[in-house]
Amino acid sequence: NAGVTQTPKFRILKIGQSMTLQCAQDMNHNYMYWYRQDPGMGLKLIYYSVGAGITDKGEVPNGYNVSRSTTEDFPLRLELAAPSQTSVYFCASRGLSETQYFGPGTRLLVL
Amino acid sequence: GDSVTQMEGPVTLSEEAFLTINCTYTATGYPSLFWYVQYPGEGLQLLLKATKADDKGSNKGFEATYRKETTSFHLEKGSVQVSDSAVYFCVWYSGSARQLTFGSGTQLTVLP
């Protein structure tokens, strides 16, 4: 049982480039989330999904897109990277309880 | 609006010292409350939780009591260890919004 996995662990992007952050969970959880964590701050919710085919915006969705074609996968897409998107990105999932399970994070640097 | 306010860090303690990290929340209704911990280079892990007033969550020697009258959920440990060095987040869950709201985190460093 791997839990929540994220790839890559670290990435450097140039301004204007695009990339997809991958997230997968093997716990058959319906709920999945994407957060960003800026230095010295708590986590901010970017997007979330309550099941395959259903996604919704969180607190800071601008500049990002998501899709949820399967229960297991919840990729986060950055179309035109900007320096303000330099952050650590965490994916999380949960089942019926309120407890969320987090992946190890992806550190993104936009230069 | 709804929010979580927790004690600012960083906090530096000697091994075996007593730890308190304060957390208060502002929310409509009675949310579930959590403490999550983030060890260096890792994702967040649930440390403990309480789902209703007067509940006490506990794990690994840490405790926190859900105080409705003071809207608080302070984290305590009687004797910290070097291995407790991490960032601690106070978090509450809104069932209506189906989202977690995070405090800003408190960096704890325990020195041998």
mmCIF file with all atom_site columns, C-alpha atoms in Angstrom, chain A residues 3-109:
data_model
loop_
_atom_site.group_PDB
_atom_site.id
_atom_site.type_symbol
_atom_site.label_atom_id
_atom_site.label_alt_id
_atom_site.label_comp_id
_atom_site.label_asym_id
_atom_site.label_entity_id
_atom_site.label_seq_id
_atom_site.pdbx_PDB_ins_code
_atom_site.Cartn_x
_atom_site.Cartn_y
_atom_site.Cartn_z
_atom_site.occupancy
_atom_site.B_iso_or_equiv
_atom_site.pdbx_formal_charge
_atom_site.auth_seq_id
_atom_site.auth_comp_id
_atom_site.auth_asym_id
_atom_site.auth_atom_id
_atom_site.pdbx_PDB_model_num
ATOM 1   C CA . GLY A 1 3   ? -0.575  5.628  -0.042  1.00 0.00 ? 3   GLY A CA 1
ATOM 2   C CA . VAL A 1 4   ? -0.326  8.932  -1.916  1.00 0.00 ? 4   VAL A CA 1
ATOM 3   C CA . THR A 1 5   ? 2.528   9.276  -4.395  1.00 0.00 ? 5   THR A CA 1
ATOM 4   C CA . GLN A 1 6   ? 3.671   12.388 -6.226  1.00 0.00 ? 6   GLN A CA 1
ATOM 5   C CA . THR A 1 7   ? 6.065   12.945 -9.119  1.00 0.00 ? 7   THR A CA 1
ATOM 6   C CA . PRO A 1 8   ? 8.394   14.644 -9.704  1.00 0.00 ? 8   PRO A CA 1
ATOM 7   C CA . LYS A 1 9   ? 10.006  15.479 -6.366  1.00 0.00 ? 9   LYS A CA 1
ATOM 8   C CA . PHE A 1 10  ? 11.655  18.609 -7.701  1.00 0.00 ? 10  PHE A CA 1
ATOM 9   C CA . ARG A 1 11  ? 11.432  20.614 -10.911 1.00 0.00 ? 11  ARG A CA 1
ATOM 10  C CA . ILE A 1 12  ? 12.829  23.836 -12.270 1.00 0.00 ? 12  ILE A CA 1
ATOM 11  C CA . LEU A 1 13  ? 10.716  25.600 -14.917 1.00 0.00 ? 13  LEU A CA 1
ATOM 12  C CA . LYS A 1 14  ? 11.335  28.660 -17.005 1.00 0.00 ? 14  LYS A CA 1
ATOM 13  C CA . ILE A 1 15  ? 8.682   31.372 -17.091 1.00 0.00 ? 15  ILE A CA 1
ATOM 14  C CA . GLY A 1 16  ? 5.985   30.460 -19.622 1.00 0.00 ? 16  GLY A CA 1
ATOM 15  C CA . GLN A 1 17  ? 6.708   26.738 -19.643 1.00 0.00 ? 17  GLN A CA 1
ATOM 16  C CA . SER A 1 18  ? 4.064   24.141 -18.865 1.00 0.00 ? 18  SER A CA 1
ATOM 17  C CA . MET A 1 19  ? 4.133   21.030 -16.757 1.00 0.00 ? 19  MET A CA 1
ATOM 18  C CA . THR A 1 20  ? 1.920   18.454 -15.074 1.00 0.00 ? 20  THR A CA 1
ATOM 19  C CA . LEU A 1 21  ? 2.371   17.402 -11.470 1.00 0.00 ? 21  LEU A CA 1
ATOM 20  C CA . GLN A 1 22  ? 1.290   13.828 -11.007 1.00 0.00 ? 22  GLN A CA 1
ATOM 21  C CA . CYS A 1 23  ? -0.593  12.446 -8.015  1.00 0.00 ? 23  CYS A CA 1
ATOM 22  C CA . ALA A 1 24  ? -1.863  8.939  -7.436  1.00 0.00 ? 24  ALA A CA 1
ATOM 23  C CA . GLN A 1 25  ? -3.418  7.104  -4.494  1.00 0.00 ? 25  GLN A CA 1
ATOM 24  C CA . ASP A 1 26  ? -4.095  3.411  -4.009  1.00 0.00 ? 26  ASP A CA 1
ATOM 25  C CA . MET A 1 27  ? -6.542  3.648  -1.102  1.00 0.00 ? 27  MET A CA 1
ATOM 26  C CA . ASN A 1 28  ? -9.672  3.897  -3.264  1.00 0.00 ? 28  ASN A CA 1
ATOM 27  C CA . HIS A 1 29  ? -10.386 7.342  -1.820  1.00 0.00 ? 29  HIS A CA 1
ATOM 28  C CA . ASN A 1 30  ? -13.046 9.444  -3.500  1.00 0.00 ? 30  ASN A CA 1
ATOM 29  C CA . TYR A 1 31  ? -11.757 12.813 -2.286  1.00 0.00 ? 31  TYR A CA 1
ATOM 30  C CA . MET A 1 32  ? -8.493  14.235 -3.592  1.00 0.00 ? 32  MET A CA 1
ATOM 31  C CA . TYR A 1 33  ? -6.904  17.638 -3.084  1.00 0.00 ? 33  TYR A CA 1
ATOM 32  C CA . TRP A 1 34  ? -4.089  19.836 -4.339  1.00 0.00 ? 34  TRP A CA 1
ATOM 33  C CA . TYR A 1 35  ? -2.446  22.347 -2.011  1.00 0.00 ? 35  TYR A CA 1
ATOM 34  C CA . ARG A 1 36  ? 0.437   24.739 -2.282  1.00 0.00 ? 36  ARG A CA 1
ATOM 35  C CA . GLN A 1 37  ? 2.677   25.644 0.635   1.00 0.00 ? 37  GLN A CA 1
ATOM 36  C CA . ASP A 1 38  ? 4.614   28.870 0.525   1.00 0.00 ? 38  ASP A CA 1
ATOM 37  C CA . PRO A 1 39  ? 7.489   29.502 2.965   1.00 0.00 ? 39  PRO A CA 1
ATOM 38  C CA . GLY A 1 40  ? 6.265   30.134 6.511   1.00 0.00 ? 40  GLY A CA 1
ATOM 39  C CA . MET A 1 41  ? 2.654   29.714 5.512   1.00 0.00 ? 41  MET A CA 1
ATOM 40  C CA . GLY A 1 42  ? -0.033  27.135 5.933   1.00 0.00 ? 42  GLY A CA 1
ATOM 41  C CA . LEU A 1 43  ? -1.381  25.168 3.018   1.00 0.00 ? 43  LEU A CA 1
ATOM 42  C CA . LYS A 1 44  ? -3.708  26.799 0.534   1.00 0.00 ? 44  LYS A CA 1
ATOM 43  C CA . LEU A 1 45  ? -6.214  24.693 -1.394  1.00 0.00 ? 45  LEU A CA 1
ATOM 44  C CA . ILE A 1 46  ? -5.873  24.935 -5.180  1.00 0.00 ? 46  ILE A CA 1
ATOM 45  C CA . TYR A 1 47  ? -8.410  22.397 -6.465  1.00 0.00 ? 47  TYR A CA 1
ATOM 46  C CA . TYR A 1 48  ? -10.228 19.408 -5.124  1.00 0.00 ? 48  TYR A CA 1
ATOM 47  C CA . SER A 1 49  ? -12.261 16.484 -6.408  1.00 0.00 ? 49  SER A CA 1
ATOM 48  C CA . VAL A 1 50  ? -15.033 14.485 -4.783  1.00 0.00 ? 50  VAL A CA 1
ATOM 49  C CA . GLY A 1 51  ? -14.871 11.661 -7.276  1.00 0.00 ? 51  GLY A CA 1
ATOM 50  C CA . ALA A 1 52  ? -13.913 10.690 -10.802 1.00 0.00 ? 52  ALA A CA 1
ATOM 51  C CA . GLY A 1 53  ? -15.158 13.269 -13.288 1.00 0.00 ? 53  GLY A CA 1
ATOM 52  C CA . ILE A 1 54  ? -15.882 15.917 -10.628 1.00 0.00 ? 54  ILE A CA 1
ATOM 53  C CA . THR A 1 55  ? -13.533 18.754 -9.750  1.00 0.00 ? 55  THR A CA 1
ATOM 54  C CA . ASP A 1 56  ? -13.945 22.135 -8.085  1.00 0.00 ? 56  ASP A CA 1
ATOM 55  C CA . LYS A 1 57  ? -11.899 25.234 -7.345  1.00 0.00 ? 57  LYS A CA 1
ATOM 56  C CA . GLY A 1 58  ? -10.327 25.889 -4.007  1.00 0.00 ? 58  GLY A CA 1
ATOM 57  C CA . GLU A 1 59  ? -8.955  29.100 -2.567  1.00 0.00 ? 59  GLU A CA 1
ATOM 58  C CA . VAL A 1 60  ? -6.165  29.765 -5.120  1.00 0.00 ? 60  VAL A CA 1
ATOM 59  C CA . PRO A 1 61  ? -7.052  28.126 -8.483  1.00 0.00 ? 61  PRO A CA 1
ATOM 60  C CA . ASN A 1 62  ? -5.758  30.781 -10.887 1.00 0.00 ? 62  ASN A CA 1
ATOM 61  C CA . GLY A 1 63  ? -3.013  29.518 -13.193 1.00 0.00 ? 63  GLY A CA 1
ATOM 62  C CA . TYR A 1 64  ? -3.830  25.842 -12.602 1.00 0.00 ? 64  TYR A CA 1
ATOM 63  C CA . ASN A 1 65  ? -6.062  23.170 -14.059 1.00 0.00 ? 65  ASN A CA 1
ATOM 64  C CA . VAL A 1 66  ? -6.963  19.665 -12.941 1.00 0.00 ? 66  VAL A CA 1
ATOM 65  C CA . SER A 1 67  ? -8.695  16.581 -14.250 1.00 0.00 ? 67  SER A CA 1
ATOM 66  C CA . ARG A 1 68  ? -9.950  13.420 -12.572 1.00 0.00 ? 68  ARG A CA 1
ATOM 67  C CA . SER A 1 69  ? -10.535 10.705 -15.121 1.00 0.00 ? 69  SER A CA 1
ATOM 68  C CA . THR A 1 70  ? -9.965  7.867  -12.648 1.00 0.00 ? 70  THR A CA 1
ATOM 69  C CA . THR A 1 71  ? -10.379 7.402  -8.900  1.00 0.00 ? 71  THR A CA 1
ATOM 70  C CA . GLU A 1 72  ? -6.634  6.874  -8.494  1.00 0.00 ? 72  GLU A CA 1
ATOM 71  C CA . ASP A 1 73  ? -5.138  9.839  -10.362 1.00 0.00 ? 73  ASP A CA 1
ATOM 72  C CA . PHE A 1 74  ? -5.465  13.592 -9.923  1.00 0.00 ? 74  PHE A CA 1
ATOM 73  C CA . PRO A 1 75  ? -2.922  15.507 -12.036 1.00 0.00 ? 75  PRO A CA 1
ATOM 74  C CA . LEU A 1 76  ? -2.346  19.248 -11.654 1.00 0.00 ? 76  LEU A CA 1
ATOM 75  C CA . ARG A 1 77  ? -1.510  21.233 -14.769 1.00 0.00 ? 77  ARG A CA 1
ATOM 76  C CA . LEU A 1 78  ? 0.407   24.513 -14.916 1.00 0.00 ? 78  LEU A CA 1
ATOM 77  C CA . GLU A 1 79  ? -0.041  26.042 -18.362 1.00 0.00 ? 79  GLU A CA 1
ATOM 78  C CA . LEU A 1 80  ? 2.116   29.186 -18.272 1.00 0.00 ? 80  LEU A CA 1
ATOM 79  C CA . ALA A 1 81  ? 4.473   29.031 -15.324 1.00 0.00 ? 81  ALA A CA 1
ATOM 80  C CA . ALA A 1 82  ? 5.063   32.264 -13.419 1.00 0.00 ? 82  ALA A CA 1
ATOM 81  C CA . PRO A 1 83  ? 7.518   33.039 -10.593 1.00 0.00 ? 83  PRO A CA 1
ATOM 82  C CA . SER A 1 84  ? 4.541   33.365 -8.229  1.00 0.00 ? 84  SER A CA 1
ATOM 83  C CA . GLN A 1 85  ? 3.948   29.635 -8.682  1.00 0.00 ? 85  GLN A CA 1
ATOM 84  C CA . THR A 1 86  ? 7.269   28.792 -7.032  1.00 0.00 ? 86  THR A CA 1
ATOM 85  C CA . SER A 1 87  ? 6.112   26.694 -4.097  1.00 0.00 ? 87  SER A CA 1
ATOM 86  C CA . VAL A 1 88  ? 5.853   23.216 -2.662  1.00 0.00 ? 88  VAL A CA 1
ATOM 87  C CA . TYR A 1 89  ? 2.808   21.341 -3.923  1.00 0.00 ? 89  TYR A CA 1
ATOM 88  C CA . PHE A 1 90  ? 1.082   18.664 -1.903  1.00 0.00 ? 90  PHE A CA 1
ATOM 89  C CA . CYS A 1 91  ? -1.536  16.221 -3.045  1.00 0.00 ? 91  CYS A CA 1
ATOM 90  C CA . ALA A 1 92  ? -3.839  14.606 -0.496  1.00 0.00 ? 92  ALA A CA 1
ATOM 91  C CA . SER A 1 93  ? -6.701  12.154 -0.421  1.00 0.00 ? 93  SER A CA 1
ATOM 92  C CA . ARG A 1 94  ? -9.340  11.007 2.023   1.00 0.00 ? 94  ARG A CA 1
ATOM 93  C CA . GLY A 1 95  ? -12.011 8.405  2.286   1.00 0.00 ? 95  GLY A CA 1
ATOM 94  C CA . LEU A 1 96  ? -15.129 8.586  4.443   1.00 0.00 ? 96  LEU A CA 1
ATOM 95  C CA . SER A 1 97  ? -13.351 9.978  7.490   1.00 0.00 ? 97  SER A CA 1
ATOM 96  C CA . GLU A 1 98  ? -12.167 13.588 7.722   1.00 0.00 ? 98  GLU A CA 1
ATOM 97  C CA . THR A 1 99  ? -8.499  12.554 7.881   1.00 0.00 ? 99  THR A CA 1
ATOM 98  C CA . GLN A 1 100 ? -6.487  13.519 4.815   1.00 0.00 ? 100 GLN A CA 1
ATOM 99  C CA . TYR A 1 101 ? -3.422  11.574 3.729   1.00 0.00 ? 101 TYR A CA 1
ATOM 100 C CA . PHE A 1 102 ? -0.678  13.608 2.113   1.00 0.00 ? 102 PHE A CA 1
ATOM 101 C CA . GLY A 1 103 ? 1.919   12.817 -0.493  1.00 0.00 ? 103 GLY A CA 1
ATOM 102 C CA . PRO A 1 104 ? 5.595   13.757 -0.008  1.00 0.00 ? 104 PRO A CA 1
ATOM 103 C CA . GLY A 1 105 ? 5.296   16.929 -2.082  1.00 0.00 ? 105 GLY A CA 1
ATOM 104 C CA . THR A 1 106 ? 6.730   18.404 -5.278  1.00 0.00 ? 106 THR A CA 1
ATOM 105 C CA . ARG A 1 107 ? 9.083   21.351 -4.989  1.00 0.00 ? 107 ARG A CA 1
ATOM 106 C CA . LEU A 1 108 ? 8.704   23.689 -7.970  1.00 0.00 ? 108 LEU A CA 1
ATOM 107 C CA . LEU A 1 109 ? 10.995  26.560 -8.819  1.00 0.00 ? 109 LEU A CA 1
#
